[in-house]
Coordinates of C-alpha atoms and ligand atoms in Angstrom, one line a residue:
M1 CA 86.1 99.1 80.8
G2 CA 82.9 97.3 79.8
K3 CA 84.0 95.4 77.5
E4 CA 86.7 94.0 79.7
K5 CA 84.1 93.6 82.4
T6 CA 82.8 91.4 80.1
K7 CA 85.7 89.1 79.8
L8 CA 86.0 89.2 83.2
A9 CA 82.3 88.5 84.3
Q10 CA 82.7 85.5 81.9
D11 CA 85.8 84.6 83.4
Y12 CA 84.5 84.5 87.0
E13 CA 81.0 82.2 85.6
Q14 CA 83.1 79.4 84.9
K15 CA 84.6 79.2 89.0
F16 CA 81.3 80.2 90.5
S17 CA 77.7 80.0 90.3
S18 CA 75.4 82.1 93.0
P19 CA 73.2 81.5 95.2
E20 CA 69.7 82.6 94.4
K21 CA 69.1 84.6 97.8
Y22 CA 68.4 87.8 98.4
V23 CA 70.4 90.2 100.8
C24 CA 69.8 93.4 102.7
V25 CA 72.5 96.3 102.8
D26 CA 72.5 95.1 106.8
C27 CA 73.7 91.7 106.2
V28 CA 77.3 92.9 104.2
E29 CA 79.8 95.3 106.4
D30 CA 81.7 96.8 102.9
S31 CA 80.5 100.4 101.9
F32 CA 81.7 99.2 98.4
L33 CA 79.3 95.6 98.6
K34 CA 76.8 98.1 100.3
G35 CA 76.7 100.4 97.2
I36 CA 76.2 97.6 95.0
I37 CA 73.5 95.9 96.6
A38 CA 71.3 99.6 97.3
K39 CA 71.9 99.8 93.3
N40 CA 70.4 96.8 92.7
L41 CA 67.0 96.5 95.1
A42 CA 64.6 93.9 94.0
K43 CA 63.1 92.1 96.4
K44 CA 61.5 93.1 100.3
E45 CA 62.6 90.7 102.2
C46 CA 66.0 89.5 103.2
D47 CA 66.4 86.4 102.9
Y48 CA 69.7 86.2 105.7
C49 CA 68.4 88.4 108.6
G50 CA 64.2 88.2 107.3
K51 CA 64.2 92.3 107.9
G52 CA 60.8 93.2 105.4
S53 CA 59.8 96.4 104.1
E54 CA 56.9 97.6 101.5
E55 CA 59.3 98.8 99.5
N56 CA 62.3 97.1 98.0
I57 CA 65.4 96.8 99.8
A58 CA 67.2 93.7 99.1
A59 CA 69.0 92.8 95.9
S60 CA 70.1 89.1 94.4
V61 CA 73.2 87.8 95.6
E62 CA 74.5 87.9 92.4
A63 CA 74.7 91.3 91.9
I64 CA 77.6 91.0 94.7
M65 CA 78.9 87.4 93.3
E66 CA 81.1 89.5 90.8
P67 CA 83.0 91.9 93.4
I68 CA 83.5 89.2 96.1
A69 CA 85.3 86.6 92.8
S70 CA 86.8 89.4 91.6
A71 CA 88.6 90.1 94.8
F72 CA 89.2 86.0 95.8
F73 CA 91.2 85.7 92.5
H74 CA 93.2 88.1 93.0
L75 CA 94.7 86.6 95.9
F76 CA 93.9 83.7 95.7
G77 CA 94.3 80.9 93.1
Y78 CA 94.7 77.0 92.1
D79 CA 98.5 76.7 90.7
Y80 CA 99.5 74.1 93.3
P81 CA 102.5 71.4 92.3
D82 CA 100.5 68.0 91.9
E83 CA 102.3 66.1 94.4
C84 CA 101.1 69.6 97.5
D85 CA 98.9 68.1 100.6
L86 CA 95.8 69.2 99.6
A87 CA 95.0 69.3 103.5
E88 CA 97.8 72.1 103.5
L89 CA 96.0 74.7 101.6
L90 CA 93.1 76.7 102.1
T91 CA 89.3 76.3 101.9
T92 CA 87.1 78.1 99.9
A93 CA 86.0 79.6 103.6
D94 CA 89.0 80.5 104.5
A95 CA 90.0 82.4 101.1
L96 CA 87.2 84.6 102.2
R97 CA 87.9 84.9 105.4
K98 CA 91.6 86.6 104.5
I99 CA 90.3 88.8 102.6
P100 CA 88.6 89.5 104.5
L101 CA 84.6 88.5 103.3
K102 CA 82.5 90.3 106.6
C103 CA 78.6 89.8 106.6
H104 CA 76.2 87.5 107.7
E105 CA 77.1 84.1 108.7
A106 CA 74.5 82.4 106.5
L107 CA 75.3 84.3 103.4
F108 CA 79.4 83.7 104.6
K109 CA 78.7 80.2 103.8
D110 CA 76.8 80.4 100.7
V111 CA 79.4 82.5 98.8
A112 CA 82.0 79.4 100.2
S113 CA 80.0 76.5 98.7
A114 CA 78.6 78.7 95.8
F115 CA 82.8 78.6 94.3
W116 CA 83.3 75.3 92.3
W117 CA 86.8 74.4 93.7
D118 CA 87.6 74.5 97.4
R119 CA 91.1 74.6 97.3
W120 CA 93.4 77.9 97.2
V121 CA 97.2 79.0 97.6
D122 CA 97.9 82.4 98.3
D123 CA 99.2 85.1 96.1
P124 CA 98.8 83.1 93.0
G125 CA 98.9 86.2 90.7
S126 CA 102.3 87.3 90.9
F127 CA 102.7 85.3 88.2
H128 CA 98.8 86.1 85.5
D129 CA 97.4 88.5 87.1
P130 CA 98.2 92.1 86.2
G131 CA 96.3 93.7 89.3
N132 CA 99.7 92.6 91.1
S133 CA 101.8 93.6 88.7
M134 CA 102.6 96.6 90.8
R135 CA 103.6 94.4 94.8
Y136 CA 105.6 91.7 91.9
S137 CA 107.9 94.6 90.0
W138 CA 108.4 96.5 93.7
E139 CA 109.8 93.2 94.8
K140 CA 112.0 92.5 92.2
F141 CA 113.1 96.0 91.7
V142 CA 114.0 95.2 95.7
Q143 CA 116.4 92.3 95.2
G144 CA 118.0 93.9 91.8
V145 CA 118.5 97.6 93.6
K146 CA 120.1 95.7 96.5
H147 CA 121.4 93.4 95.6
R148 CA 122.4 93.1 91.8
V149 CA 122.2 96.3 90.1
R150 CA 122.5 99.9 92.2
F151 CA 124.0 103.2 89.9
F152 CA 122.3 101.6 86.4
F153 CA 119.3 99.8 87.0
S154 CA 117.3 102.1 85.4
S155 CA 119.1 101.2 82.0
V156 CA 119.9 97.7 82.4
E157 CA 117.8 96.3 79.8
S158 CA 116.1 93.2 81.7
K159 CA 114.2 90.5 79.7
Y160 CA 110.7 90.0 81.3
K161 CA 109.0 87.5 81.5
F162 CA 105.9 88.0 82.0
S163 CA 104.4 90.5 80.1
F164 CA 102.9 92.8 83.3
E165 CA 105.9 93.0 84.2
K166 CA 107.3 96.7 85.1
S167 CA 110.0 97.9 84.8
P168 CA 112.1 100.7 87.3
V169 CA 111.2 103.8 85.2
K170 CA 107.8 102.6 84.5
L171 CA 107.1 101.6 88.1
F172 CA 108.4 105.3 88.9
E173 CA 105.8 106.7 86.6
E174 CA 102.8 105.0 88.2
I175 CA 104.2 106.0 91.9
G176 CA 104.2 109.6 90.7
Q177 CA 100.7 109.5 88.3
I178 CA 99.2 108.4 91.9
V179 CA 101.0 111.5 93.4
S180 CA 99.6 114.4 91.2
A181 CA 96.0 112.6 90.8
E182 CA 95.5 112.2 94.2
K183 CA 96.7 115.8 94.2
L184 CA 99.6 115.3 97.4
I185 CA 101.9 118.2 96.5
K186 CA 101.0 120.8 98.8
P187 CA 102.6 124.4 99.1
L188 CA 104.6 124.5 102.7
K189 CA 104.3 128.9 103.3
A190 CA 107.3 131.3 103.5
G191 CA 107.8 132.5 107.3
T192 CA 106.4 129.0 108.4
D193 CA 108.5 128.1 111.6
L194 CA 110.4 124.1 111.5
F195 CA 112.5 122.5 114.9
R196 CA 115.3 120.6 114.2
V197 CA 116.7 118.7 117.6
R198 CA 120.1 117.2 117.9
H199 CA 121.6 115.2 120.2
W200 CA 124.6 117.5 122.6
P201 CA 127.0 115.4 124.8
I202 CA 126.1 115.7 128.2
D203 CA 129.8 116.9 129.1
K204 CA 130.5 118.9 126.2
D205 CA 130.1 122.9 126.7
W206 CA 127.8 124.8 125.4
Y207 CA 128.5 127.6 122.8
L208 CA 126.0 129.5 120.7
A209 CA 128.5 129.2 117.1
D210 CA 129.0 125.9 117.7
I211 CA 125.3 125.2 118.6
E212 CA 124.4 127.0 115.7
K213 CA 126.8 125.4 113.8
N214 CA 125.5 121.8 114.3
L215 CA 122.0 122.6 114.3
G216 CA 122.2 123.1 110.1
A217 CA 122.5 119.8 107.9
P218 CA 125.6 117.8 108.4
P219 CA 127.9 118.8 105.3
N220 CA 127.9 115.9 102.5
S221 CA 131.1 114.5 103.2
K222 CA 129.7 114.0 107.4
A223 CA 126.6 112.3 106.1
Q224 CA 125.6 109.2 107.2
S225 CA 123.3 106.6 105.4
G226 CA 119.4 107.5 106.5
R227 CA 115.9 105.8 105.5
M228 CA 116.1 108.6 102.6
N229 CA 119.5 109.8 101.9
P230 CA 122.0 107.6 100.9
A231 CA 125.5 108.2 102.9
G232 CA 127.4 111.4 100.7
I233 CA 124.2 112.8 100.6
S234 CA 123.5 115.3 103.2
Y235 CA 119.2 115.7 103.5
L236 CA 117.9 117.9 106.5
Y237 CA 115.2 116.4 108.3
L238 CA 112.9 118.6 110.5
A239 CA 110.0 118.4 112.4
R240 CA 106.6 120.9 111.9
E241 CA 106.4 121.1 116.1
R242 CA 109.3 121.3 118.8
E243 CA 107.5 118.4 120.9
T244 CA 108.0 116.1 117.3
A245 CA 111.5 117.3 117.0
I246 CA 112.3 116.0 120.8
A247 CA 110.3 112.9 120.3
E248 CA 112.4 112.3 117.3
V249 CA 115.8 112.4 118.7
L250 CA 116.1 111.9 122.3
S251 CA 115.6 108.9 123.8
K252 CA 117.4 108.1 127.0
P253 CA 118.1 110.5 129.7
P254 CA 119.7 112.0 131.5
C255 CA 120.4 114.2 128.2
Q256 CA 120.7 117.6 126.3
A257 CA 120.2 118.9 123.3
A258 CA 119.9 122.2 121.1
V259 CA 117.0 123.0 119.8
G260 CA 117.1 124.8 116.6
C261 CA 113.3 126.7 114.7
F262 CA 113.9 127.6 111.1
K263 CA 111.9 129.7 109.0
V264 CA 111.0 128.2 105.7
R265 CA 112.5 131.2 103.3
R266 CA 110.6 130.9 100.3
D267 CA 107.2 129.1 98.8
L268 CA 108.1 125.5 99.1
R269 CA 106.5 122.5 97.4
I270 CA 105.9 119.5 99.9
L271 CA 104.7 116.2 98.8
D272 CA 102.2 115.5 101.3
L273 CA 102.3 111.8 102.6
I274 CA 100.3 112.6 105.5
A275 CA 96.8 113.4 104.0
L276 CA 96.5 110.2 101.9
P277 CA 93.2 109.1 100.5
G278 CA 91.8 105.6 102.4
M279 CA 91.9 102.3 100.8
P280 CA 89.6 101.7 97.9
S281 CA 87.3 98.6 99.4
I282 CA 89.1 95.5 97.9
F283 CA 86.0 94.7 95.9
D284 CA 86.1 97.5 93.9
N285 CA 87.9 95.9 90.9
E286 CA 88.1 98.9 88.7
R287 CA 90.5 100.6 91.1
Y288 CA 92.3 97.4 92.4
H289 CA 94.8 99.2 91.1
E290 CA 94.6 102.6 92.5
R291 CA 94.7 100.2 95.9
E292 CA 97.7 99.0 95.3
L293 CA 99.2 102.2 94.6
I294 CA 97.6 103.6 97.6
A295 CA 99.5 100.0 99.8
F296 CA 103.1 101.0 98.1
L297 CA 102.6 104.5 99.4
N298 CA 101.6 103.1 102.5
D299 CA 104.2 100.5 102.8
F300 CA 107.0 103.1 101.4
I301 CA 105.5 105.5 104.9
R302 CA 106.4 103.0 107.3
E303 CA 109.6 102.3 105.7
I304 CA 111.3 105.9 105.9
S305 CA 109.3 106.7 109.6
K306 CA 111.2 104.1 111.1
P307 CA 113.8 105.0 113.7
V308 CA 117.7 104.9 111.9
Q309 CA 119.6 102.4 113.3
K310 CA 122.6 104.6 113.9
D311 CA 125.5 102.0 114.3
G312 CA 127.8 104.0 111.1
T313 CA 126.9 101.4 108.7
E314 CA 125.2 101.5 105.6
H315 CA 121.6 99.8 105.9
L316 CA 121.0 97.6 103.0
D317 CA 117.1 98.0 103.1
Y318 CA 117.3 101.3 103.4
V319 CA 118.5 101.1 99.2
P320 CA 115.2 100.8 98.6
S321 CA 113.5 103.7 100.1
Q322 CA 116.8 105.7 99.4
V323 CA 115.7 105.9 95.8
V324 CA 112.7 105.8 95.3
C325 CA 113.4 109.6 97.8
E326 CA 115.5 110.4 95.0
Y327 CA 113.6 109.6 92.4
F328 CA 111.1 112.7 94.4
A329 CA 114.2 114.5 94.8
K330 CA 115.3 114.2 91.0
I331 CA 113.4 113.2 88.3
F332 CA 110.0 113.7 89.5
K333 CA 107.4 116.8 88.3
S334 CA 104.0 117.6 89.1
E335 CA 101.0 118.3 87.0
D336 CA 102.6 122.1 85.9
G337 CA 106.0 120.3 85.2
K338 CA 107.9 121.6 88.3
P339 CA 109.9 119.6 91.0
I340 CA 108.9 119.2 94.9
D341 CA 111.8 120.7 97.3
S342 CA 110.7 118.2 100.3
L343 CA 108.4 115.1 101.8
E344 CA 106.2 115.6 105.0
Y345 CA 105.8 112.2 106.7
P346 CA 104.2 110.9 110.3
S347 CA 106.4 110.3 113.1
S348 CA 105.8 107.0 114.1
I349 CA 107.6 108.0 117.7
R350 CA 105.0 111.2 118.5
Q351 CA 101.3 110.2 117.4
E352 CA 100.4 113.0 115.2
G353 CA 103.4 114.2 115.0
R354 CA 104.8 115.3 111.4
N355 CA 108.8 114.8 110.4
I356 CA 109.7 117.1 106.7
V357 CA 112.4 116.2 104.9
L358 CA 114.0 119.0 102.4
F359 CA 115.8 117.9 99.3
P360 CA 119.2 119.7 98.6
P361 CA 117.9 122.5 96.1
P362 CA 118.5 121.2 92.7
K363 CA 120.7 124.2 91.5
K364 CA 124.2 123.8 91.9
G365 CA 125.9 126.3 94.7
N366 CA 122.4 126.4 96.4
C367 CA 122.1 125.0 99.9
F368 CA 119.7 124.6 102.9
S369 CA 120.2 127.9 103.5
D370 CA 118.6 129.3 100.9
L371 CA 115.3 126.9 101.9
V372 CA 115.0 127.6 105.5
T373 CA 116.7 129.9 107.8
L374 CA 117.8 129.4 111.6
S375 CA 115.8 131.9 113.9
R376 CA 115.9 131.0 117.2
A377 CA 118.5 127.9 119.2
E378 CA 117.8 126.7 122.7
E379 CA 119.4 124.5 125.3
I380 CA 117.0 122.0 126.8
E381 CA 118.3 119.0 129.2
F382 CA 116.5 116.5 131.1
Q383 CA 117.5 114.7 133.7
T384 CA 114.3 111.9 134.4
W385 CA 111.7 110.2 132.1
S386 CA 108.9 112.0 133.4
E387 CA 110.7 115.3 132.7
L388 CA 111.8 114.3 128.7
C389 CA 107.5 112.3 128.4
K390 CA 106.3 115.7 129.7
A391 CA 108.5 118.3 127.0
I392 CA 106.9 115.3 124.1
Q393 CA 103.2 115.3 125.7
H394 CA 103.5 119.2 125.5
K395 CA 102.1 121.5 122.9
S396 CA 103.9 125.1 123.0
G397 CA 104.4 125.1 119.7
D398 CA 106.6 127.9 120.6
L399 CA 110.2 128.3 122.0
Ligands
LIG401 ZN1 70.1 91.4 105.8

């Protein structure tokens, strides 16, 4: 990193000149910048808030200019066409607010005037900044898999325009690496209860045998396209809590439904997308790529948590997240070389609710009943919204 950083520092030095002032930790909001100030204390008084002490409490503003500039040039550039209207571009202050740089007002003004140029465009880096390669490569993959090549995307040789551009295979490898590095593979113990709800038409008679048959995953031949599974490949969608399973399925009282409690039959391995690590600071250049990967996982979670539009048609927008799921189901191996059985992700409907999707067992002939077994089933019905809301808020955890 040392060599790279030196080059980076030289590069930035040509783009800003640091104000010759001193700043204390209280005058910046970001904890990474606070840390840099704390490590470089050299003066007993802050030039911004005026705070003083017997000991050194302020660092040279120069110490935080490089991380600020690195975040700045990840996001903004000056590659705009000659004929463009400069008045429509961002000023340095606009750009710093967008990062956002939150700090003492006078420091903000000093930082803004330290840059050698004052007109910027958003997102130049897609084209020359390796830090943005993840987003760029992903957007290209999404376009490709939706509109150009659906099934052989990983083997198609593409002429890559930019050296940093990642092939879909490389993209998935990096997603897999961050999942392993952040230790997101967790055990789901045998004996754990999981819940599943199926809407039951209000005019349909109620037979237990029917209910039990309907509570499992649909056969592949009837599997509709979902945010995670393509049409024709059935995944089993469950929830950790009975209340979450109800909230995910029922929304229009009066309504009735079947609730099933499934017991996990053997220890399973899940990718836990609920306990994601926090995002590194945008000013932490060394962790910028990690930040991009975590941002990618956050976007992916948002995508798979959205309610599915059940109009029976194949949704093009689901295709990219289906491919990511298939990567986790079929290709991904954790550090110990083993595949995973499922994903756990937050509910977008019920706060703190946790959903689980089981992948089809990999060995031919195996089915979901090798992973979970229906232990109890019941009928529920709600006449009014208040009854339904009560059932969703209730935390019984038991049938
Ligand atoms: Zn201060």
